[in-house]
PDB file of C-alpha atoms in Angstrom:
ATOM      1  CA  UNK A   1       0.000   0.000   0.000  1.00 57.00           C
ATOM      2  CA  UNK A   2       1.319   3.591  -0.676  1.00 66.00           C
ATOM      3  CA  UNK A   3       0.860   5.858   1.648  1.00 93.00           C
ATOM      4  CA  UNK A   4       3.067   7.626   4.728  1.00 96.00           C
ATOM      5  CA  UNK A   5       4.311   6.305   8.243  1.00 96.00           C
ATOM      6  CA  UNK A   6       4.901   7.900  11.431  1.00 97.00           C
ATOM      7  CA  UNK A   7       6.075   6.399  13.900  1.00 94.00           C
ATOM      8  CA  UNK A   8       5.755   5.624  16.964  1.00 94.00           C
ATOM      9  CA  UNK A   9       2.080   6.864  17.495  1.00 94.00           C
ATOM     10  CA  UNK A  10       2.618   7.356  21.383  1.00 95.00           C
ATOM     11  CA  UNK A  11       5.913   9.200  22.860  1.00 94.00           C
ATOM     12  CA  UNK A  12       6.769  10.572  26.024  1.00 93.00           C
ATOM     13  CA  UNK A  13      10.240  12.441  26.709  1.00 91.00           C
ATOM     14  CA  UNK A  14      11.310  13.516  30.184  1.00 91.00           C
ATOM     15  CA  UNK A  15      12.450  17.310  30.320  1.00 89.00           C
ATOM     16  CA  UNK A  16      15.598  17.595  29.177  1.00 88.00           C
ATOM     17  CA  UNK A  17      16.012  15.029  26.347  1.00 92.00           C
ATOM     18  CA  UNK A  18      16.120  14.939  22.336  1.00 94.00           C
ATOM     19  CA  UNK A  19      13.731  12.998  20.877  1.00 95.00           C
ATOM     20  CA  UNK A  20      13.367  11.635  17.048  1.00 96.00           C
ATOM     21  CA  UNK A  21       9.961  11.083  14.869  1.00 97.00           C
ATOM     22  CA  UNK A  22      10.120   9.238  12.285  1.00 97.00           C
ATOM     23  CA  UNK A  23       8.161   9.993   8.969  1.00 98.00           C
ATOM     24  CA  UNK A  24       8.761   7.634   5.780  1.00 98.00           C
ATOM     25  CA  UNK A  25       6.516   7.549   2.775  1.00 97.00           C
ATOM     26  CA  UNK A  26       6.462   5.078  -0.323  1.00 96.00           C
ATOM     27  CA  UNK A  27       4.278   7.592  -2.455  1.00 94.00           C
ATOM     28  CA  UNK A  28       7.442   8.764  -4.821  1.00 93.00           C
ATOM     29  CA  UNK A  29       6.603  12.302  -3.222  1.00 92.00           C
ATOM     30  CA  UNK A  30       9.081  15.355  -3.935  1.00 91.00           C
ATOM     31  CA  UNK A  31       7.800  17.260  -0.554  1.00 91.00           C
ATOM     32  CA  UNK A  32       7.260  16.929   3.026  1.00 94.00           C
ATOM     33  CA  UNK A  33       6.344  19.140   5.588  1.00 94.00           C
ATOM     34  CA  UNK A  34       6.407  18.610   9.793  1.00 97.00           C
ATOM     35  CA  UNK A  35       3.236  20.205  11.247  1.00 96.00           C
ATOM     36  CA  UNK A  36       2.268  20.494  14.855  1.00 97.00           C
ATOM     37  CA  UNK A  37      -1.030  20.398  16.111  1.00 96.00           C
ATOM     38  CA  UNK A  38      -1.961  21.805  19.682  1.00 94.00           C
ATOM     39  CA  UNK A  39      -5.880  21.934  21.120  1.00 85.00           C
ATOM     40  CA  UNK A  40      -7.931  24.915  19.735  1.00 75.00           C
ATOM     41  CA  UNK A  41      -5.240  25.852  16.574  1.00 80.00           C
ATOM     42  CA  UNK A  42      -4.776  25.096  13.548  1.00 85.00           C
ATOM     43  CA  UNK A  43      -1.505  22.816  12.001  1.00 92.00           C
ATOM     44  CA  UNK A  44       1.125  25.120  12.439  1.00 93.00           C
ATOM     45  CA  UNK A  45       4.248  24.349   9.936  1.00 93.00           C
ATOM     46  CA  UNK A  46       7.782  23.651  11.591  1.00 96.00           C
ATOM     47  CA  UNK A  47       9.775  22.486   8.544  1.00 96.00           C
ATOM     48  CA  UNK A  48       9.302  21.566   4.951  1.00 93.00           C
ATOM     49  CA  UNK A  49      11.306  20.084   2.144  1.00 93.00           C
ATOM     50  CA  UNK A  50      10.676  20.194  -1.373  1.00 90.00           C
ATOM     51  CA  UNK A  51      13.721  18.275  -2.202  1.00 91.00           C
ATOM     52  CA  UNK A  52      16.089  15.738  -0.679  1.00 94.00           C
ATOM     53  CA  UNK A  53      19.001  17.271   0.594  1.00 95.00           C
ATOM     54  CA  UNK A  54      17.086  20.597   1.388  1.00 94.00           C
ATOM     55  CA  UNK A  55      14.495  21.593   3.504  1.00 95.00           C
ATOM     56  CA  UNK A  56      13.278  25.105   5.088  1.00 92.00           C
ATOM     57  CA  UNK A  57      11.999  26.620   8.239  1.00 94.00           C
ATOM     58  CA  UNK A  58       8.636  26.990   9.070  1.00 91.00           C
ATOM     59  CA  UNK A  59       6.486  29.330  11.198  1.00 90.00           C
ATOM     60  CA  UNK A  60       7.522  27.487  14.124  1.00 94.00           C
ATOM     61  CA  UNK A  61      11.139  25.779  13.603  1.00 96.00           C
ATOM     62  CA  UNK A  62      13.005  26.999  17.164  1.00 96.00           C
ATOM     63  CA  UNK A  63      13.789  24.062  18.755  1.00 96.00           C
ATOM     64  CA  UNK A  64      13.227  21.677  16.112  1.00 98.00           C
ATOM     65  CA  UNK A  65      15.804  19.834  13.481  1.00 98.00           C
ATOM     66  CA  UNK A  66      15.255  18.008  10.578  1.00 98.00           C
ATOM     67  CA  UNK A  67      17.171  16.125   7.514  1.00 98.00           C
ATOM     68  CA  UNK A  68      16.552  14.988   4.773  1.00 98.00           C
ATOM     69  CA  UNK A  69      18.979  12.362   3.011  1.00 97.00           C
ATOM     70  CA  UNK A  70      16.316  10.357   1.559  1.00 97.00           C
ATOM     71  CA  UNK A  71      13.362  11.367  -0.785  1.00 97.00           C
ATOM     72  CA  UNK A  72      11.406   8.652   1.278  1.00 97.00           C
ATOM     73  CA  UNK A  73      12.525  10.055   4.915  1.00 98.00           C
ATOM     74  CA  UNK A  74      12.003  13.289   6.632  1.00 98.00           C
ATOM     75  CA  UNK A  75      12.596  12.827  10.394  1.00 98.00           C
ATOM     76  CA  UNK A  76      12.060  15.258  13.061  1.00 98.00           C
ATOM     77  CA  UNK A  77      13.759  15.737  16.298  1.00 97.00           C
ATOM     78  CA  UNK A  78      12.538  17.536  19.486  1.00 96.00           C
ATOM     79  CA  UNK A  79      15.551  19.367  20.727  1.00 95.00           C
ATOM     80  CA  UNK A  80      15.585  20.620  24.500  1.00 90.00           C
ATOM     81  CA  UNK A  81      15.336  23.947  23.518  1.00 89.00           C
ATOM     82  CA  UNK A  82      11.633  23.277  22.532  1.00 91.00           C
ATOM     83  CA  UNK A  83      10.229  25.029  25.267  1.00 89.00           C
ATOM     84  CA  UNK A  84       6.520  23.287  25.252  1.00 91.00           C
ATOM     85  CA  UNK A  85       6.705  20.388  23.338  1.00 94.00           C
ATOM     86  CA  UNK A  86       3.738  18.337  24.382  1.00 95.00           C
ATOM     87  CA  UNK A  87       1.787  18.177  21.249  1.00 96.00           C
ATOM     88  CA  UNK A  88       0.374  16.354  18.042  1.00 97.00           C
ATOM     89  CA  UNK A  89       2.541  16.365  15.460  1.00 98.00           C
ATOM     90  CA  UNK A  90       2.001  15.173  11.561  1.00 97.00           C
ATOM     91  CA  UNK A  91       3.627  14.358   8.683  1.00 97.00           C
ATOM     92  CA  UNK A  92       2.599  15.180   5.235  1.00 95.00           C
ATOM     93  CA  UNK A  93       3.838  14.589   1.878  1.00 94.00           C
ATOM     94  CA  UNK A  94       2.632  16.371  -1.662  1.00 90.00           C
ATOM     95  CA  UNK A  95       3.890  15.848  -5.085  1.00 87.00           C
ATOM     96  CA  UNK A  96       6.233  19.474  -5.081  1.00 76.00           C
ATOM     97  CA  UNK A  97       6.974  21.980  -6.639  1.00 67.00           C
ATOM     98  CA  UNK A  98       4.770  22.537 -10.066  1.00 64.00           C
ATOM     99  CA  UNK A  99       3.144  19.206 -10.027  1.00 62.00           C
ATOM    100  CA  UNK A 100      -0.251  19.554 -11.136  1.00 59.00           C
ATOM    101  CA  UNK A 101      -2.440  17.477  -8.274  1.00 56.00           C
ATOM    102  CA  UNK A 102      -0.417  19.799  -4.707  1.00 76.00           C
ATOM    103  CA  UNK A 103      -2.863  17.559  -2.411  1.00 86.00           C
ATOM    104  CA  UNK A 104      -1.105  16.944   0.355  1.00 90.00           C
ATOM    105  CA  UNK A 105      -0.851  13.442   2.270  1.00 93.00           C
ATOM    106  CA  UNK A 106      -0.831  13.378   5.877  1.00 96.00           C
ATOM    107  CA  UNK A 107       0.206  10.378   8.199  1.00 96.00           C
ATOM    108  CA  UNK A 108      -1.584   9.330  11.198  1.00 95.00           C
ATOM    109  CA  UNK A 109       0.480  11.417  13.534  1.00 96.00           C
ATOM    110  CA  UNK A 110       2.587  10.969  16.640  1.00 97.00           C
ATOM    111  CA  UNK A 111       1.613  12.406  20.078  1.00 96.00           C
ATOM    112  CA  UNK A 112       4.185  13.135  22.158  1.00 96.00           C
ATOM    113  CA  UNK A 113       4.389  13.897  25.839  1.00 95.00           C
ATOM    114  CA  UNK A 114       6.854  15.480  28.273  1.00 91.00           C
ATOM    115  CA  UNK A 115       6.641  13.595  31.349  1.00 87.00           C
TER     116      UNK A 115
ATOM    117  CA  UNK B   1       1.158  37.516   7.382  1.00 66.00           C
ATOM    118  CA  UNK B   2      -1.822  35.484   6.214  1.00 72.00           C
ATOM    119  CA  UNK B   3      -4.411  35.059   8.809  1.00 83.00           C
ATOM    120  CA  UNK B   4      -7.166  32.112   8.315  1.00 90.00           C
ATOM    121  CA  UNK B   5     -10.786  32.157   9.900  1.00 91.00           C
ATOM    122  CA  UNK B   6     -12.614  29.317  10.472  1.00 94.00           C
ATOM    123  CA  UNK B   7     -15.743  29.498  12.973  1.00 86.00           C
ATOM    124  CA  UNK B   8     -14.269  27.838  15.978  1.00 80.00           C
ATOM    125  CA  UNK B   9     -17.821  27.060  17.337  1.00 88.00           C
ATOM    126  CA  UNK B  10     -18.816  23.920  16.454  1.00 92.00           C
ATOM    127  CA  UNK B  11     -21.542  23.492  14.133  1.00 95.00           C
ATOM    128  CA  UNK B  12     -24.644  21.077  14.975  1.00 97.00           C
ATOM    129  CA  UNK B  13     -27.300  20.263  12.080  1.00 96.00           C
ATOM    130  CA  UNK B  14     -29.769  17.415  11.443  1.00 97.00           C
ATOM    131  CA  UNK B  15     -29.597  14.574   8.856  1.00 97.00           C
ATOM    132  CA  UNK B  16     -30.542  15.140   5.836  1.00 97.00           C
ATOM    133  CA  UNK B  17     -29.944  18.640   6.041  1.00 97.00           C
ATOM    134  CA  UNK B  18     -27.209  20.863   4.450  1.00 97.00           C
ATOM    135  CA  UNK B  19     -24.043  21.824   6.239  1.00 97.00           C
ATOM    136  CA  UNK B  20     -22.428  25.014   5.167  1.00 97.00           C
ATOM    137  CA  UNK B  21     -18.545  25.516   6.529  1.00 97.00           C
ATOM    138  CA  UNK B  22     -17.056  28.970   5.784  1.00 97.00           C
ATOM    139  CA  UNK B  23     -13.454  30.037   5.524  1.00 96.00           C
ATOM    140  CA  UNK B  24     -12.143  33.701   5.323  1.00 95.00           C
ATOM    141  CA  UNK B  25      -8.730  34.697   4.867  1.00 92.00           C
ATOM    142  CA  UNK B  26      -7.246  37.771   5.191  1.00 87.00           C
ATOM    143  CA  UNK B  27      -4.225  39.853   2.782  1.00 76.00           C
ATOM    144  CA  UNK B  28      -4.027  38.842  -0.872  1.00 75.00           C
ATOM    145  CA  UNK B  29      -5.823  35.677  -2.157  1.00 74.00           C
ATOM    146  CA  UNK B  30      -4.142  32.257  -2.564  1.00 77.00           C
ATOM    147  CA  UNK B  31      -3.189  30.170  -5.577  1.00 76.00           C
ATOM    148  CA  UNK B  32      -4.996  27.355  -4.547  1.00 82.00           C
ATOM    149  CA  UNK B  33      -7.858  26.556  -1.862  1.00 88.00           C
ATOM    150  CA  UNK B  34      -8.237  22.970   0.069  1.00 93.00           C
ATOM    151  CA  UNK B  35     -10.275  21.410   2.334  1.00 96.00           C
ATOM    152  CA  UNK B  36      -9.308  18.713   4.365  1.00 97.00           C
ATOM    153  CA  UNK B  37     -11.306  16.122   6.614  1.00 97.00           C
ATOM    154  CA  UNK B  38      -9.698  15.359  10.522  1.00 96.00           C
ATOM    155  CA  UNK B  39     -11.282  12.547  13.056  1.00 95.00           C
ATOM    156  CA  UNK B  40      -9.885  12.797  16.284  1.00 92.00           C
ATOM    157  CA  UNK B  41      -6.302  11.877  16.630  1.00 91.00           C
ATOM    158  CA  UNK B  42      -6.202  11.102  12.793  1.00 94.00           C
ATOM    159  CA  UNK B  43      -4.235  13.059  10.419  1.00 95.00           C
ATOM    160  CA  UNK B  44      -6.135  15.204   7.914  1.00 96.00           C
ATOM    161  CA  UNK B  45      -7.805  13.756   4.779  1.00 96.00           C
ATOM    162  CA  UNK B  46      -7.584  16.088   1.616  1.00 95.00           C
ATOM    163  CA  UNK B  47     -11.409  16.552   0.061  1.00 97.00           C
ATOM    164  CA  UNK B  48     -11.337  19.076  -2.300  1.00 95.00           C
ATOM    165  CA  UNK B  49      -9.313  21.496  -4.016  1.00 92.00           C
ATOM    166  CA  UNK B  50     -10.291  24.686  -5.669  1.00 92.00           C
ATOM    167  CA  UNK B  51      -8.024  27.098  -7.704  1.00 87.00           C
ATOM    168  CA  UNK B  52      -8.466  30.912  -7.774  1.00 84.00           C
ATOM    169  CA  UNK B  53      -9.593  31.081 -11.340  1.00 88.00           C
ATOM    170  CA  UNK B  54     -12.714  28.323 -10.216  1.00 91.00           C
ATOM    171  CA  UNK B  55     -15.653  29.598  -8.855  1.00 88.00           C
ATOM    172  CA  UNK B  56     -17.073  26.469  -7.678  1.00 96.00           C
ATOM    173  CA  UNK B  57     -15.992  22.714  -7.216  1.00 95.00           C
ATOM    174  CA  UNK B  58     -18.019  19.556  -6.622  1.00 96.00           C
ATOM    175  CA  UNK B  59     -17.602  15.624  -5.937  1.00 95.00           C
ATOM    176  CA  UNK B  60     -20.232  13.670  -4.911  1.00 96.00           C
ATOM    177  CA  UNK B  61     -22.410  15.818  -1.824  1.00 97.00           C
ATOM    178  CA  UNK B  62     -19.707  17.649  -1.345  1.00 98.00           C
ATOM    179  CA  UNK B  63     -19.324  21.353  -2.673  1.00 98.00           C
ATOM    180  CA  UNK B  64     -16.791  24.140  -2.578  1.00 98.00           C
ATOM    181  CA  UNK B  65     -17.190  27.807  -3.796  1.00 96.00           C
ATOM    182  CA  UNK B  66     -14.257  30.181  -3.933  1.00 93.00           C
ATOM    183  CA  UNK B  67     -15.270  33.802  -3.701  1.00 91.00           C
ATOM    184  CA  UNK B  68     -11.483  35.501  -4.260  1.00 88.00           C
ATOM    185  CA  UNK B  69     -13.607  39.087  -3.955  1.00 89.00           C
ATOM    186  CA  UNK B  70     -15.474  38.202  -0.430  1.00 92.00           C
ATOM    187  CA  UNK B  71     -12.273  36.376   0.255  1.00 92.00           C
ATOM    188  CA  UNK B  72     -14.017  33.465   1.664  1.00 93.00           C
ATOM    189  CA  UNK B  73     -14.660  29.733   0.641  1.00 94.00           C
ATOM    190  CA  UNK B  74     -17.636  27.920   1.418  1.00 97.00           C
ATOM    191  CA  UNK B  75     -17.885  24.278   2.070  1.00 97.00           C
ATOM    192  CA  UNK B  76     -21.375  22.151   1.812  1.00 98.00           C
ATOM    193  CA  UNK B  77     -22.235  18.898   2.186  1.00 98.00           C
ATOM    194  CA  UNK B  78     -25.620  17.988   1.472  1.00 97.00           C
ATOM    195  CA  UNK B  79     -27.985  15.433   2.714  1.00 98.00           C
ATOM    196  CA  UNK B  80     -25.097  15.215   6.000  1.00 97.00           C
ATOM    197  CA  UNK B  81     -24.851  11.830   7.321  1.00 97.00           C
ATOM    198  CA  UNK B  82     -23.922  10.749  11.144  1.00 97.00           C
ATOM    199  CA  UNK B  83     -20.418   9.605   9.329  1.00 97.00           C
ATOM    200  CA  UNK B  84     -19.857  13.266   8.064  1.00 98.00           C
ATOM    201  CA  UNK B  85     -19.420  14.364  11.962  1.00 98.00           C
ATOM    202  CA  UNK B  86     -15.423  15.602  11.763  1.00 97.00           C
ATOM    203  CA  UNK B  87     -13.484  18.819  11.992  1.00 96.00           C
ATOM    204  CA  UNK B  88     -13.235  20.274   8.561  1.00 97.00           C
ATOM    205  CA  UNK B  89     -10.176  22.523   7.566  1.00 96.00           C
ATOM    206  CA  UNK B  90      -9.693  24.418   4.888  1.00 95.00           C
ATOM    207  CA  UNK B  91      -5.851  25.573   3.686  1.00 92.00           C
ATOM    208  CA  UNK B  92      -4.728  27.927   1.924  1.00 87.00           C
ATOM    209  CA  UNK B  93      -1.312  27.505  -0.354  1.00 78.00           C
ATOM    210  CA  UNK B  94      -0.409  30.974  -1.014  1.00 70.00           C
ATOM    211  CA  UNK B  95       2.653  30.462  -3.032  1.00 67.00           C
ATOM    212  CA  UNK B  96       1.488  29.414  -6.479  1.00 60.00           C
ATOM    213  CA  UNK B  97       2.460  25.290  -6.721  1.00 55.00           C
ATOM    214  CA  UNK B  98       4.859  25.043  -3.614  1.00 57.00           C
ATOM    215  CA  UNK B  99       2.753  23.349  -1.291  1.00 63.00           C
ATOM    216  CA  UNK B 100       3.307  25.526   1.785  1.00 76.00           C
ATOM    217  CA  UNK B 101      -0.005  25.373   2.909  1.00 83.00           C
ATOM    218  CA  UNK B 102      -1.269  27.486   5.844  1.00 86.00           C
ATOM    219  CA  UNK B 103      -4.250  25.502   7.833  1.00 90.00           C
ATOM    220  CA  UNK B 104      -7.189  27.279   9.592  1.00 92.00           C
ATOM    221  CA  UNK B 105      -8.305  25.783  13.391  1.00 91.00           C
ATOM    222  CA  UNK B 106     -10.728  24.111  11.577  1.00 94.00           C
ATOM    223  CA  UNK B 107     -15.083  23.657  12.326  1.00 96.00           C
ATOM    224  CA  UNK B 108     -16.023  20.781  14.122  1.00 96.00           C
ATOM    225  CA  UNK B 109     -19.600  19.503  12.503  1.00 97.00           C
ATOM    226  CA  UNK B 110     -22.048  17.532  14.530  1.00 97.00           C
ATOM    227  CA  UNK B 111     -24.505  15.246  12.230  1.00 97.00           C
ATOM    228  CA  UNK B 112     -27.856  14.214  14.774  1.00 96.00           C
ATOM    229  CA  UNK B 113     -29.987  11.650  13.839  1.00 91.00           C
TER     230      UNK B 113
END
């Protein structure tokens, strides 16, 4: 099936410690994007990429890091320096750049919590 | 910087009857217009799509308008179901084709039997 894969679905951190989400998707996509989701907003965009090697800031990238060395990968990690991280975050993947059909595809998300 | 309004209130209709979601944005229009399906602790499910140069956009009961004047979007679904109770977003690429899309909070819509 194609689609895209967060993992894990459930995190908790303790204060004071990195922590990586994974995102992988199998739909051939050019883009991906990092949104985070907190109760009573909107998806609020950390990071995107529209190509491997390269990826931009979002609205919201302090305390965040991302790479991308694969067209099928775009993790995420929570750095310490992300002062309130509890939160929903998703992954979502779109053709790019000047593709015709810019729907984008999210994953089922990962909720993490600072214990 | 582009600000999105989506009535935060949730909205509460009958079966059978026609729900009516509205979007406003503010500053100058977008490239493209989408609306997205969320259940709860799901990640959103694109619906529709509507360009700047469209007026109006339909699949199945579901119908989007695209007012670029009014600068609002309008999404109906007719004859609503139980099944259609979600929070609906709409988003807003404002780039032209890059797929930075800015979401709204989103209407949560109750179906009753």
């Amino acid at each position: 099936d194609g689609g895209i894969t967060q993992s894990p679905k459930y995190l908790f951190r303790k204060e004071g410690q990195n922590v990586t989400l994974s995102c992988e998707q199998n739909l051939n996509h050019d883009a991906m994007y990092w949104y985070r989701q907190d109760p009573g907003q909107g998806l609020r965009l950390i990071y995107y990429s529209q190509i491997v090697n390269d990826f931009q800031k979002g609205d919201i990238a302090e305390g965040y890091s991302v790479s991308r060395e694969k067209k099928e990968s775009f993790p995420l990690t929570v750095t310490s320096a992300q002062k309130n991280p509890t939160a929903f975050y998703l992954c979502a993947s779109s053709p790019g750049t000047g593709k015709s059909n810019t729907e984008a595809f999210f994953g089922q998300g990962t909720r993490l919590t600072v214990v | 910087s582009q600000k999105i309004e989506q009535n935060s209130e949730a909205l509460n209709i009958q079966e059978g009857k026609t729900a009516t979601l509205t979007c406003n944005y503010t500053n100058y229009s977008p490239a493209y217009l989408q609306w997205y399906r969320q259940d709860p602790g799901r990640g959103p499910v694109f619906l529709l799509l509507i360009r700047e140069n469209e007026k109006e956009k339909r699949k199945e009961r579901l119908k989007v308008t695209f007012d670029t004047t009014l600068k609002q979007s309008l999404f109906h679904i007719t004859a609503s179901q139980p099944a259609d109770s979600a929070t609906y977003l709409c988003a807003l690429d404002f780039t032209g084709g890059g797929n930075k899309l800015t979401f709204g909070t989103g209407t949560q819509l109750k179906v009753e039997l």
